[in-house]
């Protein structure tokens, strides 16, 4: 096989743009055998943005050959080749136009895209950007965005892909061949070629022992693992805990040459162990660099092993869960004198259902054409390697989620022990591992899902560690509430019936027709047909209802509907002040409920009767999935009724929708206003000990706000809760300077105030960015302001070679933006919401953090509004009791982005002068971990930063 790997640099991406550089690599026998590269005179001026990107300017192409000459040299090289490129559609378009212009026939050979190959063959690769892929493969990419360098790297990546394809289990190759056989994409051709080669040259299959039901798997049966320690081994752990920790420290010193004991970490270790032993709750704020994870994992394991008790650790983010599994737990396995088991358990929808996946592959059921085939191929390759079957291991490139949703594990359609895949099942494996583990790592969402499921999901536990605890109350509100999306209900109705060929009811009816001589079939078919009629009516009513709700949302946008950040609309709905026309909506909802009841009654009957004879009619899989969808429809029906009737006064109800996609963007929310009593009832009262920890739990050195949110205030018996605040081991006085330009204009809201502020902000940020050579993160609370600043700042900094990246402008993906920022020599990154926490940019990549505005939540948001009303009813000041503490905690999270290690140094600029002009401003500054704080005029800012950086270079 011969491949021609092509890359063009061009003056732009339109049909009228021209080629300015060619890179062409010829691959034969898995080696680059020929190279062709040339600059091209485009006959037009090269835009400055292209010069910035590629480094190619007008003078360089002035004497370069024309496209006629270049094509004459390229065409012979393209003979009898398959064309390969990274996002080949772009290069192919330019190639065909150039061939046409210069009088050659169009290229009519095979066309292959490295993007498709990478997605399928490297399912966990988290970015498909060429430089990032090269970095992941250890391939040097010297000059990104120059055609010769890009083509060379693409060729090396393609060779890796071909070697990977060749090395797959034979059965996986055969399955991939089936999947792509009907595809219009040439990727199926290369899979077929590789399969024929394998079958001819390697007829013996070395992977046969990994096969089950014609799939290659990376796991055996669960439940076959050996015991990890002797029965009485836990009794050998040294007592007291202080003696055990000394023993552990000796191991740490031998393991790490640079091991240093951190005072705050030792205090936290001791506090956690004491809380477990004494049976009380502990709230501990531990600053960045304390080493919180080990400070709670070590005493948790020690106590759990010693007393044969399970300890549950819950995090807010999947990232922290993975960090505990991949970094901290393996280290503790090395350190602990006896063996222990740790398990990670996520929500059920994170795990693949092998039965559903088998059915999809065997029936080649790919609703979304190429995208579903690519995702199915990706998952086949992944299945041969994964030990966990967890969707976080897969990178779907924003396109594979619909397919995943059809094969994810769920309670309603699970056959449990009756399933042929039961002993391989990833979800049941994770449950089994959790049941046999000493420490279980999970997340806040699953804690509340377990609570709603009467504690049937997680193993019984009495000791709980809640990390990232500043999110606990917010997650409780979300998970104990109800969300109903337009697509959620519509997709469920589509799964039931899409048309005569698609949907579970069509599939079931088709299967039953095979036995139409059986007298029972006619009755079931009639019930299914009547249910289909009702499903069609429900679709129509849901469409009408959401149309009217969306109209209500947009018509009230000038009154009580607030515009969200990001352009969406929000409207709170109150039972005591229903909007005009609500009676019409209520009638539609009533009709929907009647049709839903009739459809569900018929479907429940059919499912119930067919379950008795499903093996006889070979409909077990369809009936199981149908049963699950029916249960889901029951839930959606009840959720809609709850929203429309608003039966609970402790809930706040609101509509959300985007400015585009109209009713299809509609979401209905019902959220409890106060969850503190529920948290008391389900966590703080029944559990022996709950440890709450985070870097941001206190406001102005007090835990009162967090305690109140969680229901841990006066109702706690004396001594039941202990609070501890631990300082960060970092020397913030030396490592960070906080600078406040005191003469900056205030933000009064409205366009006038914003304009004056932005007109001063852009040049100030530009001056600072030039002084710090980029390396700057700017945090906003407004997407609109970010976009305005991005345009002005980019224009101002472009002549100096400083790049500007904006969240929602250059990319919406936080990880991608962070990587781009870190890999750029001089760059300013503008971020909103998600950049205020969880972003880790240690070292020299980040020197300056600018906080544009204090992160107050919009007072018009329905949940904030409802909480405010509740506080006012108690004669409390909502601003001081709610708005300020919330903003302070977020502000502390934002500040924490700057100093991530003991050697990090940098400047924080606070452009919001309310921190020094208002009475409440002191709470923000007082909550910081002791940096040097100075205020000055805006024109003194850069000289002070320059001086501080010079002083700290030593």
mmCIF file of C-alpha atoms in Angstrom, residues 410 412-413 491-497 504 600 603 622-636:
data_model
loop_
_atom_site.group_PDB
_atom_site.id
_atom_site.type_symbol
_atom_site.label_atom_id
_atom_site.label_comp_id
_atom_site.label_asym_id
_atom_site.label_seq_id
_atom_site.Cartn_x
_atom_site.Cartn_y
_atom_site.Cartn_z
ATOM 1 C CA UNK A 410 -29.175 1.691 33.584
ATOM 2 C CA UNK A 412 -34.505 -0.153 34.436
ATOM 3 C CA UNK A 413 -33.258 -2.345 31.596
ATOM 4 C CA UNK A 491 -35.726 11.311 23.035
ATOM 5 C CA UNK A 492 -37.582 8.891 25.316
ATOM 6 C CA UNK A 493 -40.659 9.147 23.081
ATOM 7 C CA UNK A 494 -38.401 8.635 20.023
ATOM 8 C CA UNK A 495 -36.853 5.531 21.585
ATOM 9 C CA UNK A 496 -40.350 4.166 21.994
ATOM 10 C CA UNK A 497 -41.427 5.031 18.458
ATOM 11 C CA UNK A 504 -38.444 -0.142 20.375
ATOM 12 C CA UNK A 600 -48.155 3.449 29.831
ATOM 13 C CA UNK A 603 -47.152 -0.824 27.541
ATOM 14 C CA UNK A 622 -36.159 -5.671 23.220
ATOM 15 C CA UNK A 623 -38.551 -6.264 26.135
ATOM 16 C CA UNK A 624 -35.829 -5.414 28.678
ATOM 17 C CA UNK A 625 -34.965 -2.140 26.919
ATOM 18 C CA UNK A 626 -38.639 -1.308 26.424
ATOM 19 C CA UNK A 627 -39.265 -1.896 30.132
ATOM 20 C CA UNK A 628 -36.498 0.591 30.935
ATOM 21 C CA UNK A 629 -37.889 3.236 28.575
ATOM 22 C CA UNK A 630 -41.394 2.797 30.022
ATOM 23 C CA UNK A 631 -40.048 3.409 33.542
ATOM 24 C CA UNK A 632 -38.186 6.486 32.281
ATOM 25 C CA UNK A 633 -41.392 7.818 30.711
ATOM 26 C CA UNK A 634 -43.198 7.352 34.050
ATOM 27 C CA UNK A 635 -40.527 9.526 35.679
ATOM 28 C CA UNK A 636 -40.711 12.245 33.016
#
